[in-house]
Coordinates of C-alpha atoms and ligand atoms in Angstrom, one line a residue:
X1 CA -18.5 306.8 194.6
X2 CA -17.1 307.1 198.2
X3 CA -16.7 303.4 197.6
X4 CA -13.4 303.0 195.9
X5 CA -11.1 305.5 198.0
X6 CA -11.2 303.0 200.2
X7 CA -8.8 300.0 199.8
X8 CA -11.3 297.3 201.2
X9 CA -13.8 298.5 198.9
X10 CA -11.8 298.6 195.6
X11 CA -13.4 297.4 192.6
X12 CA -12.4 293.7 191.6
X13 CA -12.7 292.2 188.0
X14 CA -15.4 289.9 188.3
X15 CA -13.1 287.3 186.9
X16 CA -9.8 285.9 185.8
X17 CA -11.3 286.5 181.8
X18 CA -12.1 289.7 182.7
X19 CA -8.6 290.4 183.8
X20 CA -7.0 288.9 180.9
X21 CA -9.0 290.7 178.1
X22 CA -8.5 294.0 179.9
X23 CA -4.7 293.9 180.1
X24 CA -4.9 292.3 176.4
X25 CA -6.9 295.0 175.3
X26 CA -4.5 297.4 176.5
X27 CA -1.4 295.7 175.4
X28 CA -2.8 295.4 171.9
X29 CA -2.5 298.3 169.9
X30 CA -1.3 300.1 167.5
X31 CA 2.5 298.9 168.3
X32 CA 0.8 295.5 167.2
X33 CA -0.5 296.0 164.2
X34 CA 1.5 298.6 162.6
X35 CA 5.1 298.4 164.2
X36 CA 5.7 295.2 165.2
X37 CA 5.0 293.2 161.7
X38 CA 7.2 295.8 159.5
X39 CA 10.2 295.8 162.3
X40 CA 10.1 292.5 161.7
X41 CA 10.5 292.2 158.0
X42 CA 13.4 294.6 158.3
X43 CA 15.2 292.8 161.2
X44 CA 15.6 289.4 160.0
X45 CA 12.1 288.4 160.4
X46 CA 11.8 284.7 162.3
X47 CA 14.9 285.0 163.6
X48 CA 13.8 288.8 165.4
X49 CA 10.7 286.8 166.2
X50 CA 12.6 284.4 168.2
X51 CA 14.8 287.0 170.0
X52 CA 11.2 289.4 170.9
X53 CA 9.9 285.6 172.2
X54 CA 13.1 285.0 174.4
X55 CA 13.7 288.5 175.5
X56 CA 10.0 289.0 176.3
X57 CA 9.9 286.2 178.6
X58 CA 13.2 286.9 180.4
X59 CA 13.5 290.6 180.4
X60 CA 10.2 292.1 180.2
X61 CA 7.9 289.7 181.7
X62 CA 10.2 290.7 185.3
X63 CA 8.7 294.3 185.1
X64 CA 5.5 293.2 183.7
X65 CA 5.3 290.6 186.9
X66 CA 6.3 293.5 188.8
X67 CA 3.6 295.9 187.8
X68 CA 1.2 293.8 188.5
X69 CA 2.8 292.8 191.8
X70 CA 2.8 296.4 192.9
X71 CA -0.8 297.1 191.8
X72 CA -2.1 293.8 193.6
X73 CA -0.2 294.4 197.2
X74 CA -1.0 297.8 197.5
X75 CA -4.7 297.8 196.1
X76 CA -4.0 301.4 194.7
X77 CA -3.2 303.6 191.7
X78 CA 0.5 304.7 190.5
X79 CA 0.9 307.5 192.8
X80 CA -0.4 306.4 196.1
X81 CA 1.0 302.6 195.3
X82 CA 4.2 304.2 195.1
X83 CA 3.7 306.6 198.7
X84 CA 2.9 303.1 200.2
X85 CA 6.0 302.3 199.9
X86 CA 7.7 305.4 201.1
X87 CA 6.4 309.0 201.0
X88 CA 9.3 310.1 199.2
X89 CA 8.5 307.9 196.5
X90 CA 5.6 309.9 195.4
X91 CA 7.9 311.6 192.3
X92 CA 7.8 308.1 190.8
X93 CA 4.4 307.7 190.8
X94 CA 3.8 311.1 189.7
X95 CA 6.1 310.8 186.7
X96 CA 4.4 307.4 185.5
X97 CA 1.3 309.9 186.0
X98 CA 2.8 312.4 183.8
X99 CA 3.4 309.8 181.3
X100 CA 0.1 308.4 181.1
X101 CA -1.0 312.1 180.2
X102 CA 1.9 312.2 177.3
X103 CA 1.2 308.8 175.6
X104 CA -2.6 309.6 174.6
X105 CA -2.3 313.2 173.0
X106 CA -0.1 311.5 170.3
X107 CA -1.8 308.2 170.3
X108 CA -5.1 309.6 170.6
X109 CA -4.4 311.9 167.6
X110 CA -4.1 308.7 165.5
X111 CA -7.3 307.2 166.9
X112 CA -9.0 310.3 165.6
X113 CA -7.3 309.2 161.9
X114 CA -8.9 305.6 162.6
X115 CA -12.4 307.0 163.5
X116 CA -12.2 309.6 160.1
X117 CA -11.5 306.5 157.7
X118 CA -14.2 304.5 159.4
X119 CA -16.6 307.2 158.1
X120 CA -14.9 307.0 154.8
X121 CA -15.5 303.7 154.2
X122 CA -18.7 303.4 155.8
X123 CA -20.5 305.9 154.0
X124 CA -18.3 305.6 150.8
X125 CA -17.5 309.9 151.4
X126 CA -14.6 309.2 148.8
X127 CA -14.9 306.0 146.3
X128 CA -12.5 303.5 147.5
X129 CA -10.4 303.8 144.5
X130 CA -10.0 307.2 145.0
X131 CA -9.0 306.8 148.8
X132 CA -5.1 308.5 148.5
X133 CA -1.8 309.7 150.0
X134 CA -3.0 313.1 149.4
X135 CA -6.8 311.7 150.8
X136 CA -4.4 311.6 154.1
X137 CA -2.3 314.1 154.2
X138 CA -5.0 316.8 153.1
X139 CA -7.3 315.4 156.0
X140 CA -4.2 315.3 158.5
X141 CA -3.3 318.8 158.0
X142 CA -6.7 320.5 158.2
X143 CA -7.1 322.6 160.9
X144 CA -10.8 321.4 162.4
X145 CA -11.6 318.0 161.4
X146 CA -8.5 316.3 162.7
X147 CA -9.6 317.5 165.9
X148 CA -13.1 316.9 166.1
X149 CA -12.4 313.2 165.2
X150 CA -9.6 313.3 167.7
X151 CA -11.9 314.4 170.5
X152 CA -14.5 311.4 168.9
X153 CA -12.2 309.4 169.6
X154 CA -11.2 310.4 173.4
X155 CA -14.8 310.7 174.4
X156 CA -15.4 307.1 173.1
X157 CA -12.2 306.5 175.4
X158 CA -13.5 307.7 178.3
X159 CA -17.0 306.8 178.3
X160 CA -15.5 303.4 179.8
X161 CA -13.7 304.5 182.9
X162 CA -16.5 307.3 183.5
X163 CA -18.8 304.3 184.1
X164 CA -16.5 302.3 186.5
X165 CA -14.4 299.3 185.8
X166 CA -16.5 296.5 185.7
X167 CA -19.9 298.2 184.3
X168 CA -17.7 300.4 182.0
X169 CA -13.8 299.0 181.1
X170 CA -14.3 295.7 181.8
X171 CA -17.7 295.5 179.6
X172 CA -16.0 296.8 177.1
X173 CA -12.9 294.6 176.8
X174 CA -15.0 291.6 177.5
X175 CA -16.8 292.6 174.2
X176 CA -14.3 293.7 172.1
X177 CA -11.4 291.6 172.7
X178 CA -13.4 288.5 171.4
X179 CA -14.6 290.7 168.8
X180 CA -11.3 291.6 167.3
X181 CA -9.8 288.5 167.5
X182 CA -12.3 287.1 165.4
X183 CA -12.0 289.8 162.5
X184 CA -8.3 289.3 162.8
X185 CA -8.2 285.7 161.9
X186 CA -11.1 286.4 159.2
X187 CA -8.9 289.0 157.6
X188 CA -5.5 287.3 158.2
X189 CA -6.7 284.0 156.5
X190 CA -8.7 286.1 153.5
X191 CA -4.9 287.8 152.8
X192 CA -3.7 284.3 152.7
X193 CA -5.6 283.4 149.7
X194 CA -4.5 286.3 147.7
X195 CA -2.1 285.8 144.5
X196 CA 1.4 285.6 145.3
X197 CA 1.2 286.1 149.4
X198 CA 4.0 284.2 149.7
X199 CA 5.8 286.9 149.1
X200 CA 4.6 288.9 152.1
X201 CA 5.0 285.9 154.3
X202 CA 8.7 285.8 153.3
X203 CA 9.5 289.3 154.3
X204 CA 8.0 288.6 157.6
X205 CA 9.2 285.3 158.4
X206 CA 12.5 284.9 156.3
X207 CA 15.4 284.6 158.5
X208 CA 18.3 286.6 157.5
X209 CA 21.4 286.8 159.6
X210 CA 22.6 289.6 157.7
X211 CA 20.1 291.4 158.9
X212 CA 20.4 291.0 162.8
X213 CA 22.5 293.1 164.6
X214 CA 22.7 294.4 167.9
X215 CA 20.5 297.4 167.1
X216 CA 17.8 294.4 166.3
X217 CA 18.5 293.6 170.0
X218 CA 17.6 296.8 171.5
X219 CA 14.6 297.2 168.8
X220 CA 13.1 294.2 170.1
X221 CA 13.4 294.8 173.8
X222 CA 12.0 298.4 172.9
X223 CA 9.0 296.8 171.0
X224 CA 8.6 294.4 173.5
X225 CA 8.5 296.4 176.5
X226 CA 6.0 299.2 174.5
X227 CA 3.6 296.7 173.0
X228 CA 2.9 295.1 176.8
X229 CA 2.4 298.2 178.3
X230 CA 4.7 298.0 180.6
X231 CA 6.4 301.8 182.1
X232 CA 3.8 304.0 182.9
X233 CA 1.4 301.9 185.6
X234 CA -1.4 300.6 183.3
X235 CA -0.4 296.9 185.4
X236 CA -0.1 298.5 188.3
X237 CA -3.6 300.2 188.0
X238 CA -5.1 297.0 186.2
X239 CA -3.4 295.3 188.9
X240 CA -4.6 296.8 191.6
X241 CA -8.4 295.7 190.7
X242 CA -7.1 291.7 191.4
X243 CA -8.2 289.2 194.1
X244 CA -5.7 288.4 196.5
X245 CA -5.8 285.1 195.4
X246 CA -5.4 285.8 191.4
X247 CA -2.2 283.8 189.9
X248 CA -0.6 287.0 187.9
X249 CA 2.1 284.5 186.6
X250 CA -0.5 282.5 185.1
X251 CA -2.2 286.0 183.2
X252 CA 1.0 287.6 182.6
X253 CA 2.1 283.6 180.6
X254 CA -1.8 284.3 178.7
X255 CA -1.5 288.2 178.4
X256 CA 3.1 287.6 176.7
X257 CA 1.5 284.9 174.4
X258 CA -1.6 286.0 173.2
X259 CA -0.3 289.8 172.6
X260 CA 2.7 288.1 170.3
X261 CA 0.3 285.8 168.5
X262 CA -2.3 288.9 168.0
X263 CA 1.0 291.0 166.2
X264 CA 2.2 287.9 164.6
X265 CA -1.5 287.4 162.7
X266 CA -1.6 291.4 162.1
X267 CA 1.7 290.9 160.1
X268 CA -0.1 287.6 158.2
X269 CA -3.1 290.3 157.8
X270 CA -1.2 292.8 156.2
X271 CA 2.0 292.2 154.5
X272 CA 0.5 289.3 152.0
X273 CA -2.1 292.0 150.7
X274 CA 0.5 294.6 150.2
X275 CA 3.1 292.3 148.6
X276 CA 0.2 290.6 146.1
X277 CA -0.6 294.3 144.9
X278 CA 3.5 295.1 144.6
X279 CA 3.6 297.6 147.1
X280 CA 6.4 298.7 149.2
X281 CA 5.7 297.5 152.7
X282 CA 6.6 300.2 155.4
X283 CA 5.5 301.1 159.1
X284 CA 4.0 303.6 160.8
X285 CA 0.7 305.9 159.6
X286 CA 2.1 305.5 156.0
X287 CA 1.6 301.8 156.2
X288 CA -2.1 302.0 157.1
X289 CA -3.8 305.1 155.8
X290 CA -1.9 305.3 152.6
X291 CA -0.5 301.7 151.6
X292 CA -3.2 299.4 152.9
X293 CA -6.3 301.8 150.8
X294 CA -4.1 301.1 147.8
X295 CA -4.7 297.5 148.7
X296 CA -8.7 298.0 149.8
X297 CA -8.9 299.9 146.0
X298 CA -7.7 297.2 144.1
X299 CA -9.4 294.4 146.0
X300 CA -13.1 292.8 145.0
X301 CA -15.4 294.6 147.9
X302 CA -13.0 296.9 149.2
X303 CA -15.0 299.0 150.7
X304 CA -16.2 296.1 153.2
X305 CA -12.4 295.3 153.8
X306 CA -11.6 298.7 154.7
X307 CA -14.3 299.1 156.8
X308 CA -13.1 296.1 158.8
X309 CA -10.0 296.8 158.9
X310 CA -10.3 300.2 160.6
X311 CA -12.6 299.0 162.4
X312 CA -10.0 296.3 163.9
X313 CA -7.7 299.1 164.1
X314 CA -10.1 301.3 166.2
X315 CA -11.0 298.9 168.4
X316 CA -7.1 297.9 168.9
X317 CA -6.3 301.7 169.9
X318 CA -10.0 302.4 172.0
X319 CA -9.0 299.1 174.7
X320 CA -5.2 300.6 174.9
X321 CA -6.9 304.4 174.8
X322 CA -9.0 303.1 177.9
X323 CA -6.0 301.3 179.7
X324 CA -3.8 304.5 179.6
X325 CA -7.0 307.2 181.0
X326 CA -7.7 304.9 183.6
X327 CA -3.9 304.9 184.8
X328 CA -4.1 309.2 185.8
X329 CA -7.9 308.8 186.7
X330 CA -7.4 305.8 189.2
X331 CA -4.5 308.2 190.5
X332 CA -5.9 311.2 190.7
X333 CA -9.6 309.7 192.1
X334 CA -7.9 308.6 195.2
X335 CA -5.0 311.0 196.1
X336 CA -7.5 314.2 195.7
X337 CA -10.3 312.4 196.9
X338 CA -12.7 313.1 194.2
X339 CA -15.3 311.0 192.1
X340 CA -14.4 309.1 189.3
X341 CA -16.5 310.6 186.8
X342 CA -15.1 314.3 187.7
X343 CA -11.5 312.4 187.3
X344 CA -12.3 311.6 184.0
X345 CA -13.5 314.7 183.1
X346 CA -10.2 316.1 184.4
X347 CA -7.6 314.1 182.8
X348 CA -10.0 313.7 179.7
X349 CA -9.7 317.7 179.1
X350 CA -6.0 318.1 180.4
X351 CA -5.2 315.4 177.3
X352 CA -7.7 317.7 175.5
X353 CA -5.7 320.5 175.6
X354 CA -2.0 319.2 174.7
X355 CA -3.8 317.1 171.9
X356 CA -4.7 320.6 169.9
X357 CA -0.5 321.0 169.3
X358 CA 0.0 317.2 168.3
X359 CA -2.8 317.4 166.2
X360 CA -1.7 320.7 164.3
X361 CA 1.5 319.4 164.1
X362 CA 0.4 317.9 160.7
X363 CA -0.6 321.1 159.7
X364 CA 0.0 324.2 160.3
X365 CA 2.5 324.1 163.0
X366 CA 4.7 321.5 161.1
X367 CA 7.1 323.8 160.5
X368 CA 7.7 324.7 164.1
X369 CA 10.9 322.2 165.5
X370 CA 12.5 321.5 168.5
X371 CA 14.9 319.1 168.3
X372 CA 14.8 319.2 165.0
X373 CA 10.8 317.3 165.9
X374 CA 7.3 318.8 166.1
X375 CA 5.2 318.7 169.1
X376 CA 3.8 315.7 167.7
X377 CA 7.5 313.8 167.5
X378 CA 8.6 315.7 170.9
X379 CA 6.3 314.0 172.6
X380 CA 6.6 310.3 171.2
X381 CA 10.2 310.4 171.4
X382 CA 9.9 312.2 174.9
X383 CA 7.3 309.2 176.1
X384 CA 9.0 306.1 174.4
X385 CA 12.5 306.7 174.3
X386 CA 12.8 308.4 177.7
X387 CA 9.9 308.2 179.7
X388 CA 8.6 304.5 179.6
X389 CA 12.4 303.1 180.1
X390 CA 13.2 305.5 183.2
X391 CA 9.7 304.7 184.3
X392 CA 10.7 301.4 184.3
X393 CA 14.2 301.1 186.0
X394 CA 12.9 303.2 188.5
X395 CA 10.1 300.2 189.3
X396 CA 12.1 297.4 188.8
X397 CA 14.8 299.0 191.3
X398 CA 12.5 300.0 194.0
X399 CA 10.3 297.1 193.7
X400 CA 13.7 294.9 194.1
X401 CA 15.4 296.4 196.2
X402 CA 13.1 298.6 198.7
X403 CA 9.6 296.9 198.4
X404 CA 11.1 293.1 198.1
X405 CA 7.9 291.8 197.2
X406 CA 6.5 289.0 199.2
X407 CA 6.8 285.5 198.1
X408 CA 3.1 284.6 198.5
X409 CA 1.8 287.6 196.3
X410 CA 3.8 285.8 193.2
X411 CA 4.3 282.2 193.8
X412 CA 4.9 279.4 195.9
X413 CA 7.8 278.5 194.3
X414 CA 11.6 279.3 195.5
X415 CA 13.6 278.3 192.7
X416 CA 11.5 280.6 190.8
X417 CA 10.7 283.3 193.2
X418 CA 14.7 283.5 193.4
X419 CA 15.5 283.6 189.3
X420 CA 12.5 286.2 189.3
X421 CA 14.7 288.6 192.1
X422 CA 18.2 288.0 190.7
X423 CA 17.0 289.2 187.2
X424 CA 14.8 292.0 188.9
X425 CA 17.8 293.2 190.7
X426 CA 20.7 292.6 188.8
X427 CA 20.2 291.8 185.0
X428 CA 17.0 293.9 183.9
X429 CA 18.1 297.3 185.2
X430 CA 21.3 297.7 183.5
X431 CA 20.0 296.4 180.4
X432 CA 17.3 299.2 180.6
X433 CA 20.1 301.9 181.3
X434 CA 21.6 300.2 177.8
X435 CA 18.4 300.5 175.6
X436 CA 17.4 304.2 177.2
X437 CA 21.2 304.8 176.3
X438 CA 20.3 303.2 173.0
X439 CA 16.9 305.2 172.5
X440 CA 18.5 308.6 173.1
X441 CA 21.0 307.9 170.5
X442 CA 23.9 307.9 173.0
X443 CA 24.9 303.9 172.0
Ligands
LIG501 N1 0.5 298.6 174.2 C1 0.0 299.6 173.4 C2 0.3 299.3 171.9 O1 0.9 298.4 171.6 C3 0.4 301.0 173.7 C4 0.4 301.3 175.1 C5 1.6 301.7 175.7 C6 -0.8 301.3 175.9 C7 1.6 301.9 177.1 C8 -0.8 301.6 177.2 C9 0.5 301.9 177.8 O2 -0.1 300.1 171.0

């Protein structure tokens, strides 16, 4: 394992498909398939569409080029990428660090939910029909068997990055990306053939101006930036596994249009289904373990649909699960010097422990508040709204302005080398400042 402290002897994907299902896998998730559809119906559907497309490729894709520009200069994790650049720097990398430990005890709390329902539909535990909002909340607010699916779910996480990244997190992208693709169209097509789906398609898709404000603006850039992963390092580390030679603008183009297309098919997927049954659409836990088994009950083999579905929805949160473990154990393995299975076992129980509090926050600590939010909330709002944009003004201005990242790394091209540092330096940090601003409710 001495192997990969070293930079020379860093692990390297074994290829450019490799790459692009990895950083896929971690960009699709749950902000995929049960944000980014519903935020869409309510912000004026194609006409939010077309403002995510356009702000994705001129606002986000310059942090998202820059992640990966970081990761593949320096040939290291968050922390020491960012001591490469200056010693002083270190805070930065240690507060993406810090970030990739906050993301996974909510997120991995709700791949515990995913891994409970595929036992319930697998071994039929509670007959589809009777599959409930109180089949939820009951489960969610036990004490024990939130948890033990919880830690299911972030030992089946870290399996991958315990084995190494091509025999253990690039295996498993390679295998499941294709995977869940393939169910996705399968179930997006079979909700297109259900009565009245036209319905669902026009509270995605229907363009209302009424409906798009500037809030929609900062909503989509928010969305946008979450979905790719961008803020915390998960580029930089995947980066940092590239060939010197890899084109990044050529994966980052792939990785911006397959991730839209992937939500876009999860809205086609779910919305149809819940309009033909006449159910409110919504976002968020409610929308898939309490709406969608209304839909599974009512539907000719429902328990086969269900199963599928969180099965799709397992996979989508295991490949992000894996992306956001590997970000404090590639950081961790080669500042302290240590293996990388005892990094995982590290950062696998430190997660461990703050994931007891999220999880009880369902239960019997929902009535303890800061902020008016339980632990739970705290630390979603703390990650998303603070976190991931500071994270990210932080990289975009040292990147620009200290690192000045070489031509060659990026392209061979000028003009484009030239649009890609005027909007790194001047027009994506202040619109960051605006939607932090935005996210703590101070705009
Ligand atoms: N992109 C993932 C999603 O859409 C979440 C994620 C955020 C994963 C940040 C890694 C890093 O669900």
């Amino acid at each position: 394992m001495a192997i990969e402290r070293s930079a020379a002897k860093r692990p390297n994907w074994s290829s450019g498909f490799a790459f692009i299902m990895a950083t896929l896998g971690s960009a699709v998730g749950l902000g995929n398939i049960w944000r980014f559809p519903y935020v869409m119906g309510q912000n004026g559907g194609a006409l939010f569409l077309l403002m995510y497309i356009l702000l994705t490729i001129f606002i986000c894709s310059v942090p998202l080029l820059c992640e990966l520009l970081l990761g593949k200069q320096m040939r290291r994790g968050v922390i020491r990428s960012y001591e490469k650049i200056n010693k002083k720097f270190s805070a930065f990398g240690w507060l993406c660090f810090i970030t990739s430990i906050f993301i996974p005890c909510f997120y991995f709390v709700v791949g515990g939910w995913t891994v409970n329902y595929i036992f319930i539909y697998l071994f039929g535990t509670i007959p589809v029909n009777e599959i409930s909002q109180a089949t939820f909340e009951t489960f969610a607010a036990q004490p024990v068997a939130p948890l033990i699916m919880g830690i299911i779910f972030l030992v089946l996480c870290a399996i991958f990055p315990f084995r190494g990244v091509n025999k253990g997190i690039e295996q498993a992208n390679n295998i499941i990306m294709p995977l869940f693709i393939i169910m996705l169209f399968f179930l997006a097509v079979t909700g297109l053939f259900l009565p009245n789906s036209i319905e669902g398609l026009k509270f995605m898709f229907a363009p209302d101006f009424s409906k798009f404000t500037f809030t929609t603006v900062l909503t989509a850039l928010g969305q946008a930036l979450f979905t790719l992963s961008v803020g915390m390092g998960c580029l930089v580390t995947y980066g940092s596994y590239l060939k010197k030679d890899s084109d990044i603008i050529k994966s980052s183009g792939l990785l911006i249009i397959g991730n839209t297309i992937i939500a876009v098919l999860a809205g086609i997927m779910i919305f149809p289904a819940v309009f033909s049954f006449n159910l409110e659409p919504s976002a968020g836990a409610g929308l898939v373990f309490i709406t969608l088994p209304k839909v599974f009950a009512a539907l000719p083999f429902g328990q086969f649909f269900g199963l599928m579905f969180f099965v799709l929805l397992f996979f989508a949160a295991l490949t992000s699960g894996i992306s956001l473990l590997e970000v404090s154990i590639a950081a961790i393995l080669e500042k302290f010097k240590i293996s990388r299975k005892l990094a995982t076992v590290i950062m696998s129980s430190i997660i461990l422990v703050f994931m007891f509090p999220t999880t009880w926050s369902f239960g019997f600590l929902s009535g303890y508040k800061m902020f008016n939010m339980t632990f739970f909330e705290v630390m979603d709002f703390t990650a998303s709204n603070i976190l991931l944009p500071l994270n990210t003004i932080i990289l975009c201005v040292v990147v620009g302005w200290i690192l000045k990242p070489k031509m060659e790394l990026l392209t061979n091209n000028k003009k484009f080398y030239d649009v890609f540092n005027f909007l790194l330096k001047f027009i994506v940090p202040p619109i960051l400042i605006l939607l932090m601003l935005f996210g703590l409710g101070l705009v």
